[in-house]
Amino acid sequence: MIAEVIIEISHQNIDKVFHYIVPKNLESKVKIGLRVKVPFGKGNKKIRGYIVGFSNNSSIEYEKLKSINNIEDLYPVFDEHMLELAKWMKDYYGARMIDCLKCMMPPFMKITSEKYISINRQIPLEKLKNIIKEYKNKKKYKAQARILSFLMDNNEIPLSEIKKILQISNSSIKSLINKNLIQIKEVDLDKDPYSHIDFKKTKPLIPTHEQKNVIEYIINKLNNAKGEEILLHGITGSGKTEIYLQIIDEVIKLGGQAIVLVPEISLTPQTVERFKNRFGEKVAFTHSKLSYGERFVQWKKAKEGKISVMIGPRSAVFTPFPSLKLIILDEEHETTYKSEISPKYHAKEVAKKRCDMVGGLCLRSSATPSLDSYYEAKQGQISLLTINNRVNNSALPKVDIIDMRKELEAGNRSIFSIKLKEEIQKNLDKKEQVILFLNRRGFSNFVSCRKCGYVLKCKNCNISYTYHAYNNSLQCHYCGDKATVPSVCPQCGSSHIKYFGVGTEKVEEKVKEEFPEARVLRMDLDTAKGKYGHEKILNKFKSMEADILIGTQMIAKGHDFPNVTLVGILAADLTLHIQDFRSAEKTFQLLTQVSGRAGRGNLPGRVLIQTYTPDHYSIQTAKNHDYLSFYNKEINLRQRLNYPPFTHIFSILITGENEKNVISSTYGLMEIMKFFNKKKKFELYGPAPAIISKIKNRYRWRILIKCKDRDLLMQYSFYCINKFNQINQTKGKLDINIQTDIDPLIMV
């Protein structure tokens, strides 16, 4: 018996099936999907492999074949269905098979218990505070002080997680254990990670007329699904989550299982509460805040059919349900659904493929669908359902645009407009809450005039230049065009021209200066650390322990705070002028989503958008909650400029520690691509530095290729890369790395 094995090494030359003899004592145990240890290479080093099939013969003589050493698991980690999916991903994304298989599994297998660390609560609080104060002043004990401070704010936390968050060694932990200041215990991971919350059973709500129509349509399709795809366009507050709950209830009654994908940032306590209240132990969650062990246990429960619903970020699309009938993508427009590491898959495409394979239904949903999805729906490629009203018939918030150019003319150089300061004070006086949103979703600075709002853009690409502080220059990272930073605005002659940028810490500092009586919370990657970091901040705000919540896109969606009546958007321009042809779309989506946090209760909502470009169509249509007007304007622009969805883009990123090698390699590859593009079937852009041109001492250059035919584009690009690699092998090693991506959503 011969097993076909994929070796756990991600390398182009090893991306193929290897044959191994199955020993007689293992013949009754081997199955597709099992992990095995096999001898590999000249030294017969034991290495992990994955059985992907069996064969009766081999191109290698039987006597020369090596044998499997042993089996690592009691049951397969993937079945034939998931193997078929992995093969599709390998071809569709131009990835290596081992990378496709590994992304389907939890980070670690066989973990059933984990060490948890906590502070010794028997020690008086004042004594602990004094110890922390003493340790902070001694260099030798500073790490121990950080551990104690962190644990004072957290109950129990996995040892592995606190080491990762605080970047500490075992010695500091051991010292605190020996002093009896902290405790460690072994915790059985079979328990629910949310067992600390008291959930109360809820019944389905009576749907509105619009909700009822949507639910009936989807359930009808669900009963007859054959890879059906539906786009649900429902405004903020229209009750999309209740629709999910009622559809999933029907799936469970049919004996099926459902996956609900959410952007990582939207996996809020409120999401957990609503699903747990409705389905109890039938629902499980997986996300990066859980430990590796906890994620493995949830995965195992799904594989064994012990749960019916899995909720999580994009990786949850690989949940090994045996009777999958439904996959929902909530906030389907989010860029976090696209993986940035190999295989660079999009959860939307993988979900569609899985539903095709099992005859299930894929539901995409958003208040601001991606242009690609809405275009598919308008073309009749997928079904389109629309909800235009909020569930409680409350009005959408009133949105006002503040022209920050006029604030500057009036002498106000603060990050807050006069009107926003007045409205915040009104809310504080009325004991109503405020959300201040910083539209900080981008990687590059841009140069703009604070007087007239003019932004310096590339004449070739209609995309803003990126400002490089190190040499005070401007560059287009799409086509490579360069420009000098003008001393005065080319449009109005003002000297108020500078690069744009501000952070959440700065906003918090200014809020406390302007409103010293206000209780302020800040939510970003720095403040929301730990497994329950998001939960603690949001629960404080929900329970009225704070008046103002400051945050980035973490607070833009998925939250329902009835007492929030004012949302202030501080810098609408930050995403509008990032170097990305999707910048207008991302701006409209974020502004619309965060505006939807206001007025969700009985009180009316107000939104103030501060901007230096108040007339831009993305801001004007967001003000009017007018998705269709935005879509029509943007889709026409995309068609004229030949951007997706009217074409496909293939990205090639070349990195290396030697800048000269990286640049020469990029130009060398471009020459090959030009040579094989004599019929001009492909549009070539570059070479140009990547938007972030150097990361961890590795220089980064990029080439972009456009073509309407996705398959032809993939074939051409990889053919040219292979030709380049063949030429390089004859010249000697250049120590560069080539990364590829088809239809990237973010290009840093």
XYZ file of C-alpha atoms in Angstrom:
748
model
C 0.000 0.000 0.000
C 1.425 3.391 -1.035
C 0.408 6.670 0.637
C 0.520 10.008 -1.171
C 2.020 12.521 1.252
C 2.422 16.313 1.230
C 5.519 17.321 3.218
C 5.238 20.136 5.778
C 7.797 22.364 4.056
C 6.638 25.458 2.188
C 9.027 25.525 -0.764
C 8.404 25.634 -4.501
C 10.592 22.577 -5.226
C 8.812 20.443 -2.617
C 5.263 21.461 -3.554
C 4.290 18.015 -4.845
C 3.120 14.584 -3.708
C 5.712 12.145 -2.301
C 5.115 8.394 -2.160
C 5.671 6.361 1.031
C 5.066 2.728 1.825
C 2.427 2.118 4.503
C 3.793 -0.499 6.964
C 1.574 -3.543 7.499
C 0.866 -2.600 11.128
C -0.539 0.789 9.997
C -2.598 -0.307 6.976
C -5.835 -0.569 8.983
C -5.284 2.852 10.587
C -4.190 5.131 7.752
C -6.790 7.489 6.266
C -6.806 10.583 4.069
C -6.226 13.622 6.269
C -4.014 11.999 8.900
C -0.740 13.628 9.931
C 2.234 11.280 9.786
C 5.960 11.362 10.475
C 8.097 10.328 7.503
C 11.848 10.161 6.705
C 12.739 12.927 4.241
C 15.838 13.895 2.290
C 19.267 12.338 2.153
C 19.607 12.344 5.928
C 16.167 10.746 6.414
C 15.232 13.473 8.853
C 11.859 12.774 10.486
C 9.389 15.376 9.289
C 5.629 15.820 9.397
C 3.503 15.071 6.358
C -0.187 14.867 5.438
C -1.803 11.893 3.705
C -3.760 13.191 0.694
C -4.413 9.922 -1.118
C -3.378 6.349 -1.825
C -1.937 4.594 -4.865
C -1.192 1.063 -6.020
C 1.915 2.047 -7.946
C 4.615 4.705 -8.131
C 7.008 6.158 -10.711
C 9.788 5.242 -8.245
C 10.785 1.594 -7.846
C 8.986 0.022 -4.876
C 12.273 -1.111 -3.298
C 13.538 2.478 -3.228
C 10.445 3.910 -1.499
C 10.735 4.885 2.170
C 8.142 3.921 4.787
C 5.954 6.008 7.072
C 7.425 6.108 10.604
C 4.235 6.654 12.578
C 0.776 8.273 12.684
C 0.395 11.438 14.761
C -3.395 11.574 15.206
C -6.257 9.284 16.162
C -8.527 10.869 13.547
C -7.977 12.819 10.288
C -7.415 16.579 10.572
C -9.201 17.079 7.241
C -11.529 14.962 5.112
C -11.839 14.501 1.344
C -14.166 17.520 1.125
C -11.540 19.802 2.693
C -8.798 18.193 0.596
C -10.755 19.064 -2.536
C -11.086 22.629 -1.230
C -7.325 22.827 -0.603
C -6.583 21.659 -4.168
C -8.944 24.327 -5.525
C -7.247 27.029 -3.408
C -3.803 25.936 -4.612
C -4.829 26.487 -8.236
C -7.100 29.500 -7.709
C -4.621 31.536 -5.644
C -1.351 30.155 -7.045
C -0.391 28.878 -3.580
C 1.486 25.846 -2.275
C -0.556 22.847 -1.204
C 0.958 22.648 2.280
C 0.033 26.290 2.974
C -3.559 25.594 1.907
C -3.791 22.545 4.185
C -2.225 24.281 7.189
C -4.571 27.270 7.045
C -7.511 24.862 7.506
C -6.335 23.646 10.909
C -5.943 25.174 14.377
C -2.426 26.485 15.156
C -1.776 23.574 17.537
C -3.351 20.140 17.836
C -3.932 17.836 20.813
C -3.987 20.594 23.459
C -6.636 19.699 26.072
C -5.429 21.748 29.031
C -3.514 24.963 29.575
C -1.729 26.819 32.357
C -3.535 29.911 33.598
C -1.956 32.641 35.700
C -3.637 34.936 38.261
C -2.696 37.267 41.084
C -2.837 35.952 44.650
C -6.014 37.663 45.833
C -5.367 36.620 49.460
C -2.720 39.330 49.658
C -4.272 42.676 50.744
C -4.834 45.113 47.858
C -2.823 47.922 49.452
C 0.133 45.596 49.993
C 0.057 44.568 46.321
C -0.056 48.209 45.200
C 2.965 49.034 47.386
C 4.902 46.061 45.992
C 4.175 47.169 42.420
C 5.243 50.732 43.251
C 8.477 49.455 44.817
C 9.253 47.104 41.893
C 8.691 49.847 39.288
C 11.581 51.839 40.769
C 14.035 48.934 40.574
C 15.397 47.952 37.176
C 15.800 44.327 38.273
C 12.089 43.988 39.107
C 10.478 46.112 36.373
C 9.271 43.050 34.414
C 7.700 41.662 37.602
C 5.967 45.010 38.200
C 4.496 44.888 34.676
C 3.170 41.366 35.286
C 1.541 42.315 38.587
C 0.033 45.514 37.133
C -1.443 43.571 34.212
C -2.888 40.855 36.455
C -4.459 43.450 38.763
C -6.707 44.392 35.815
C -7.322 40.814 34.622
C -8.744 37.826 36.489
C -7.174 34.751 34.902
C -5.169 34.682 31.709
C -3.285 31.912 29.872
C 0.410 31.894 30.706
C 1.253 31.773 26.990
C -0.883 34.865 26.340
C 0.615 37.088 29.071
C 4.112 36.149 27.874
C 3.153 37.144 24.325
C 1.466 40.421 25.345
C 4.135 41.636 27.787
C 7.144 40.055 26.016
C 8.460 38.575 29.286
C 10.599 35.561 30.205
C 9.863 32.531 32.399
C 12.311 33.745 35.058
C 10.130 36.721 36.040
C 7.083 34.430 36.306
C 8.985 31.917 38.451
C 10.232 34.658 40.784
C 6.679 35.883 41.441
C 5.460 32.296 42.032
C 8.266 31.709 44.555
C 7.243 34.916 46.360
C 3.625 33.662 46.405
C 2.474 36.848 44.632
C 0.926 34.985 41.697
C -0.614 31.552 41.195
C -0.650 29.092 38.288
C -3.208 26.361 37.748
C -3.989 23.833 35.026
C -7.347 24.519 33.357
C -9.365 21.982 31.362
C -9.972 23.599 27.963
C -13.127 21.595 27.302
C -15.089 24.318 29.065
C -16.736 27.173 27.149
C -14.431 30.247 26.963
C -17.532 32.335 27.735
C -18.627 30.315 30.778
C -17.962 33.374 32.964
C -21.005 35.099 31.429
C -24.566 34.352 32.573
C -26.554 34.005 29.329
C -30.347 34.178 29.321
C -32.429 32.281 26.783
C -34.204 34.518 24.260
C -36.956 33.843 21.747
C -37.122 35.073 18.147
C -38.365 38.652 17.787
C -41.384 39.443 15.659
C -39.822 40.543 12.358
C -40.722 43.717 10.528
C -42.384 43.405 7.131
C -39.021 43.830 5.367
C -37.275 41.338 7.671
C -40.090 38.805 7.199
C -39.778 38.963 3.407
C -36.009 38.484 3.584
C -36.250 35.567 6.043
C -38.903 33.775 3.965
C -36.914 34.236 0.751
C -33.678 32.926 2.278
C -35.334 29.948 4.003
C -37.012 29.004 0.725
C -33.608 29.135 -1.016
C -32.031 27.261 1.895
C -34.371 24.320 1.425
C -33.457 24.149 -2.259
C -29.886 25.445 -2.113
C -27.405 24.354 -4.746
C -24.521 26.674 -4.083
C -26.858 29.701 -3.964
C -25.373 33.146 -3.203
C -27.334 36.119 -1.835
C -26.293 39.704 -1.051
C -28.298 41.370 1.744
C -28.039 45.167 1.661
C -29.580 46.444 4.893
C -29.006 49.891 6.394
C -27.413 50.255 9.838
C -29.906 49.317 12.544
C -32.149 47.347 10.163
C -31.938 44.152 12.232
C -29.640 42.006 10.111
C -28.436 40.024 13.163
C -31.990 38.955 14.023
C -32.351 37.730 10.437
C -29.201 35.618 10.873
C -30.562 34.149 14.103
C -33.891 33.132 12.591
C -32.276 31.615 9.478
C -29.778 29.664 11.608
C -32.642 28.386 13.750
C -34.131 26.895 10.578
C -30.758 25.358 9.642
C -30.549 23.647 13.047
C -34.106 22.312 12.655
C -33.028 20.800 9.321
C -30.173 19.027 11.113
C -27.554 21.253 9.506
C -24.776 23.546 10.679
C -23.899 27.168 10.006
C -20.769 29.315 9.945
C -21.054 33.049 10.685
C -18.007 35.053 9.598
C -17.409 38.421 11.222
C -14.517 40.873 10.975
C -12.269 40.244 13.978
C -13.022 43.714 15.323
C -16.772 43.026 15.247
C -16.607 40.006 17.540
C -17.939 42.088 20.420
C -19.506 40.993 23.721
C -22.831 41.999 22.180
C -22.341 39.502 19.316
C -21.434 36.754 21.781
C -24.415 37.598 23.985
C -27.032 37.573 21.214
C -25.982 34.223 19.748
C -25.403 32.545 23.113
C -28.747 33.782 24.428
C -30.518 32.259 21.440
C -28.616 28.993 20.901
C -26.760 28.306 24.163
C -24.205 25.492 23.953
C -24.976 24.874 20.269
C -22.835 27.890 19.342
C -19.060 28.270 19.610
C -16.686 31.140 18.903
C -13.144 31.212 17.602
C -10.900 34.269 17.345
C -7.374 35.477 18.023
C -8.091 36.498 21.626
C -8.648 32.839 22.556
C -5.622 30.716 23.404
C -4.375 28.088 20.956
C -5.799 25.382 23.179
C -9.230 26.961 23.375
C -9.343 27.331 19.603
C -8.385 23.672 19.153
C -11.176 22.524 21.481
C -13.781 24.575 19.545
C -12.462 23.108 16.270
C -12.673 19.570 17.695
C -16.270 20.105 18.864
C -17.239 21.234 15.360
C -15.532 18.239 13.747
C -17.367 15.853 16.073
C -20.724 17.558 15.420
C -21.136 18.652 19.056
C -22.035 22.220 18.054
C -24.253 23.644 15.312
C -22.924 27.186 14.851
C -19.368 28.532 14.611
C -18.751 32.266 14.719
C -15.375 33.790 13.990
C -13.099 35.724 11.610
C -12.092 34.577 8.115
C -10.319 31.394 9.301
C -13.659 30.112 10.648
C -14.664 29.493 7.009
C -12.653 26.248 7.324
C -14.692 24.947 10.290
C -14.921 21.159 9.667
C -18.697 20.803 9.990
C -19.972 17.439 8.700
C -23.407 18.841 7.646
C -22.704 22.423 6.559
C -25.738 24.193 5.081
C -25.117 27.936 5.544
C -22.230 30.425 5.581
C -22.922 34.067 6.478
C -20.416 36.882 5.873
C -21.415 39.767 8.131
C -19.982 43.159 7.073
C -18.981 41.448 3.827
C -17.177 44.560 2.569
C -14.424 44.323 5.207
C -10.858 43.967 3.903
C -10.003 41.665 6.854
C -11.731 38.850 4.955
C -8.701 38.780 2.615
C -5.662 36.976 3.978
C -2.331 38.798 3.724
C -0.230 35.637 4.110
C -0.054 32.642 1.798
C -2.445 31.356 0.643
C -3.825 34.854 0.108
C -7.433 33.722 -0.004
C -10.606 35.789 0.271
C -13.135 34.262 2.684
C -15.942 35.338 0.325
C -14.562 33.179 -2.487
C -13.760 30.220 -0.223
C -17.257 30.397 1.329
C -18.815 30.364 -2.132
C -16.703 27.342 -3.127
C -17.593 25.432 0.057
C -21.304 26.091 -0.509
C -20.979 24.970 -4.135
C -19.374 21.728 -2.968
C -21.984 20.840 -0.327
C -25.056 22.423 -1.924
C -25.288 25.067 0.795
C -26.232 28.744 0.823
C -23.794 31.657 1.106
C -25.232 34.923 2.464
C -23.170 38.121 2.202
C -24.496 41.046 4.237
C -23.621 44.702 4.813
C -25.018 48.201 5.143
C -22.265 49.225 2.722
C -21.565 46.286 0.376
C -18.290 46.230 -1.510
C -18.568 47.590 -5.042
C -17.483 44.205 -6.372
C -20.355 42.412 -4.612
C -22.978 44.992 -5.519
C -21.815 44.945 -9.142
C -22.193 41.139 -9.174
C -25.736 41.548 -7.838
C -26.622 44.246 -10.384
C -25.297 41.969 -13.131
C -27.576 39.175 -11.908
C -24.702 36.905 -10.880
C -26.038 36.709 -7.304
C -29.424 37.527 -5.743
C -29.957 40.941 -4.120
C -32.192 41.623 -1.083
C -32.640 45.112 0.395
C -33.836 46.524 3.751
C -34.339 50.292 3.763
C -35.734 50.904 7.274
C -34.543 50.508 10.852
C -36.360 47.957 13.016
C -37.880 50.458 15.450
C -38.753 52.914 12.668
C -36.256 55.368 14.154
C -34.743 57.871 11.767
C -31.188 57.622 10.589
C -29.005 60.194 12.366
C -28.784 63.759 11.071
C -25.335 64.267 9.560
C -23.598 67.639 9.276
C -20.318 68.278 7.480
C -17.824 70.648 9.102
C -15.502 72.384 6.636
C -12.184 72.490 8.510
C -10.802 74.993 5.995
C -13.227 77.571 7.397
C -12.223 76.646 10.944
C -8.631 77.448 9.998
C -9.661 80.764 8.454
C -11.486 81.623 11.691
C -8.276 81.006 13.653
C -9.268 77.604 15.100
C -6.225 75.330 14.822
C -7.634 72.690 17.203
C -8.463 69.153 16.041
C -12.022 69.913 17.209
C -14.294 72.261 15.300
C -16.192 74.881 17.302
C -19.488 73.106 16.546
C -18.181 69.704 17.689
C -16.983 71.186 20.980
C -20.409 72.739 21.528
C -22.245 69.490 20.741
C -19.977 67.428 23.018
C -20.687 69.830 25.871
C -24.447 69.575 25.224
C -24.235 65.785 25.496
C -22.223 65.976 28.708
C -24.819 68.340 30.189
C -27.671 65.986 29.195
C -25.806 62.842 30.399
C -25.842 61.421 26.875
C -22.835 59.592 25.433
C -20.417 60.527 22.659
C -18.305 58.475 20.249
C -15.297 60.200 18.693
C -14.025 58.322 15.674
C -10.616 58.795 14.132
C -10.666 57.616 10.528
C -7.200 56.145 10.883
C -7.258 53.357 8.396
C -4.359 53.677 6.054
C -0.622 53.326 5.963
C 0.674 56.437 4.272
C 0.717 60.161 4.832
C -0.547 62.442 2.125
C 0.088 66.109 1.453
C -2.826 68.526 1.442
C -3.610 72.215 1.734
C -5.463 73.035 4.935
C -6.861 76.194 3.400
C -8.505 74.920 0.197
C -8.393 71.134 0.722
C -6.290 70.459 -2.383
C -4.486 67.080 -2.300
C -1.431 66.374 -4.455
C -2.219 63.460 -6.778
C -0.351 61.496 -9.429
C -1.261 62.744 -12.912
C -1.090 59.182 -14.271
C -3.140 57.280 -11.716
C -5.535 59.738 -10.006
C -4.194 58.454 -6.687
C -2.649 60.648 -4.003
C 1.120 60.832 -3.713
C 2.739 59.295 -0.629
C 4.865 61.643 1.450
C 8.356 60.409 2.437
C 9.663 62.348 5.416
C 13.228 61.010 5.185
C 13.898 62.915 1.937
C 10.895 65.298 1.912
C 9.593 63.893 -1.393
C 6.380 62.643 -2.998
C 6.023 59.395 -4.907
C 3.266 57.410 -6.568
C 3.595 53.802 -5.514
C 1.319 52.658 -8.313
C 3.264 53.807 -11.394
C 6.473 55.129 -9.809
C 6.044 58.819 -10.715
C 7.880 61.291 -8.448
C 7.296 64.914 -7.452
C 8.769 67.503 -5.103
C 6.814 68.874 -2.141
C 5.665 72.397 -3.047
C 6.258 75.216 -0.591
C 2.854 76.717 -1.429
C -0.407 75.175 -2.604
C -0.493 74.832 -6.434
C -4.214 75.601 -6.401
C -4.670 78.568 -4.047
C -1.119 79.703 -3.262
C -1.541 79.202 0.500
C 1.462 78.313 2.647
C -0.756 76.043 4.790
C 0.403 72.906 2.991
C 1.645 69.917 4.969
C 1.400 66.168 5.334
C -1.625 64.907 7.205
C -1.631 62.631 10.265
C -2.969 62.356 13.849
C -3.347 59.539 16.438
C -5.875 58.386 19.050
C -3.586 59.163 21.998
C -3.365 62.767 20.838
C -7.167 62.924 20.579
C -7.575 61.526 24.112
C -5.112 64.081 25.468
C -6.969 66.966 23.794
C -10.396 65.697 24.920
C -9.239 65.666 28.544
C -7.874 69.193 28.148
C -11.118 70.536 26.636
C -13.531 68.556 28.846
C -11.784 67.847 32.174
C -15.051 66.730 33.787
C -15.706 64.008 31.162
C -15.013 60.333 31.785
C -13.053 59.143 28.750
C -12.288 55.702 27.319
C -9.951 54.982 24.414
C -10.218 51.794 22.355
C -7.390 50.824 20.028
C -4.728 48.121 19.729
C -2.840 49.545 22.725
C -5.758 49.680 25.170
C -7.693 46.555 24.090
C -5.052 43.978 24.970
C -5.784 40.573 26.452
C -8.561 38.060 25.839
C -11.277 40.282 27.277
C -9.682 43.662 26.476
C -12.422 44.742 24.042
C -15.116 43.375 26.319
C -14.011 45.350 29.380
C -13.852 48.679 27.542
C -17.185 48.201 25.759
C -18.945 46.955 28.912
C -17.753 50.023 30.803
C -19.142 52.268 28.095
C -22.396 50.308 27.855
C -22.916 50.490 31.626
C -22.514 54.297 31.513
C -19.145 54.336 33.297
C -17.802 56.700 30.636
C -19.158 59.689 28.726
C -16.870 59.646 25.671
C -15.443 56.699 23.741
C -12.524 57.411 21.389
C -11.481 54.846 18.813
C -10.587 53.807 15.286
C -12.445 51.300 13.097
C -12.753 49.006 16.135
C -15.761 51.082 17.215
C -17.161 51.712 13.738
C -19.507 48.759 13.527
C -21.237 45.939 15.382
C -22.002 48.019 18.488
C -25.378 49.127 19.825
C -25.285 51.801 22.541
C -28.792 53.284 23.055
C -27.456 56.338 24.918
C -25.038 57.394 22.151
C -26.632 60.399 20.486
C -23.529 62.106 19.093
C -20.774 60.760 16.846
C -17.868 62.994 15.901
C -15.703 61.944 12.949
C -12.434 63.808 13.330
C -10.568 63.253 10.086
C -12.636 61.970 7.183
C -9.740 62.717 4.816
C -7.334 60.139 6.248
C -8.734 57.246 4.214
C -9.904 59.422 1.353
C -6.349 60.183 0.279
C -4.499 56.955 0.989
C -2.778 55.597 -2.108
C -5.480 53.153 -3.121
C -8.045 53.288 -5.919
C -10.570 52.031 -3.326
C -9.978 55.043 -1.051
C -13.350 56.665 -1.823
C -15.146 53.369 -1.234
C -13.370 52.768 2.087
C -14.138 56.321 3.184
C -17.843 56.028 2.342
C -18.088 52.678 4.112
C -16.389 53.837 7.298
C -18.313 57.112 7.500
C -21.632 55.347 6.935
C -20.871 52.578 9.406
C -19.718 54.838 12.222
C -22.609 57.256 11.605
C -24.894 54.284 12.210
C -23.743 54.114 15.863
C -25.766 57.253 16.665
C -29.469 57.317 17.509
C -30.007 53.569 17.774
C -32.190 53.961 20.873
C -35.203 56.169 21.492
C -33.194 59.402 21.314
C -32.379 61.031 17.945
C -28.786 60.862 16.727
C -26.430 63.518 15.348
C -23.191 63.062 13.425
C -20.527 65.668 12.689
C -18.003 64.888 9.934
C -14.879 67.066 10.024
C -13.119 67.298 6.668
C -10.962 69.491 4.440
C -12.700 68.158 1.320
C -16.410 68.580 2.132
C -17.546 68.422 -1.493
C -16.114 64.989 -2.256
C -18.852 62.618 -3.406
C -17.938 59.918 -0.861
C -18.499 62.385 1.991
C -21.626 63.960 0.514
C -23.291 60.592 -0.158
C -22.328 59.352 3.330
C -23.973 62.484 4.753
C -27.186 61.576 2.934
C -26.951 57.814 3.727
C -27.142 57.336 -0.050
C -25.370 54.128 -1.058
C -26.862 53.988 -4.558
C -25.647 57.476 -5.516
C -22.182 56.619 -4.264
C -22.196 53.305 -6.119
C -23.273 54.863 -9.427
C -20.617 57.578 -9.246
C -17.814 55.230 -8.191
C -18.626 52.375 -10.577
C -18.553 54.763 -13.556
C -15.152 56.055 -12.447
C -13.813 52.514 -12.038
C -15.002 51.592 -15.523
C -13.304 54.626 -17.111
C -10.004 53.923 -15.323
C -10.200 50.143 -15.848
C -10.120 49.248 -12.161
C -11.870 46.247 -10.515
C -14.546 44.960 -10.908
C -13.878 45.609 -14.629
C -10.441 44.024 -14.508
C -8.230 41.876 -12.289
C -4.958 42.984 -10.705
C -1.972 40.748 -10.057
C 0.563 42.086 -7.549
C 4.218 41.037 -7.444
C 6.237 42.146 -4.421
C 10.015 41.636 -4.416
C 11.841 41.998 -1.089
C 15.433 41.639 0.083
C 18.071 43.072 2.416
C 20.228 44.355 -0.461
C 18.460 47.326 -2.067
C 20.487 47.091 -5.280
C 19.540 43.421 -5.754
C 15.864 44.147 -5.099
C 15.745 47.014 -7.616
C 17.726 45.172 -10.311
C 15.587 42.045 -9.816
C 12.356 44.023 -10.122
C 13.530 45.701 -13.322
C 14.790 42.355 -14.617
C 11.424 40.716 -14.051
C 9.675 43.673 -15.693
C 11.825 43.222 -18.834
C 10.740 39.578 -19.034
C 7.098 40.590 -18.601
C 7.409 43.180 -21.377
C 9.032 40.614 -23.678
C 6.118 38.179 -23.258
C 3.537 40.965 -23.592
C 4.146 41.819 -27.262
C 0.444 41.538 -28.067
C -0.324 44.044 -25.277
C -2.916 41.818 -23.599
C -1.727 42.998 -20.198
C -1.298 46.452 -18.625
C 2.021 46.633 -16.751
C 2.695 49.158 -13.948
C 6.010 49.774 -12.203
C 8.536 48.938 -11.072
C 7.959 51.177 -8.036
C 8.749 51.057 -4.322
C 6.001 49.523 -2.212
C 3.933 51.977 -0.142
C 6.007 50.912 2.856
C 9.308 50.680 1.035
C 11.279 49.028 3.833
C 10.154 46.661 6.616
C 12.506 44.977 9.085
C 15.542 45.950 7.015
C 14.080 44.424 3.859
C 13.572 46.692 0.853
C 10.281 46.280 -1.015
C 9.491 46.949 -4.699
C 6.349 46.139 -6.629
C 5.004 45.376 -10.125
C 1.276 45.417 -10.937
C -0.398 43.725 -13.908
C -3.984 44.213 -15.100
C -6.100 41.934 -17.277
C -9.829 41.248 -17.650
C -9.276 37.474 -17.879
C -8.297 36.200 -14.404
C -7.046 32.783 -15.560
C -4.961 34.291 -18.373
C -3.506 36.846 -15.942
C -2.476 34.110 -13.484
C -0.899 31.969 -16.227
C 1.051 34.883 -17.712
C 2.311 36.206 -14.361
C 3.525 32.863 -13.034
C 5.047 31.964 -16.412
C 7.139 35.166 -16.318
C 8.119 34.606 -12.674
C 9.244 31.045 -13.462
C 11.309 32.331 -16.419
C 12.894 34.916 -14.125
C 13.712 32.228 -11.521
C 15.307 30.015 -14.182
C 17.549 32.877 -15.348
C 18.465 33.716 -11.753
C 19.535 30.152 -11.011
C 22.222 30.424 -13.698
C 23.456 33.771 -12.309
C 23.677 32.693 -8.686
C 21.581 33.462 -5.617
C 20.373 37.075 -5.293
C 18.795 36.577 -1.837
C 15.429 38.024 -2.770
C 11.896 36.875 -2.068
C 8.973 37.094 -4.511
C 5.426 37.350 -3.129
C 2.331 37.305 -5.311
C -1.323 38.197 -4.805
C -4.344 38.181 -7.085
C -6.832 41.041 -6.583
C -5.205 42.459 -3.413
C -7.353 44.656 -1.174
C -4.438 46.276 0.665
C -1.038 47.009 -0.880
C 1.467 48.206 1.719
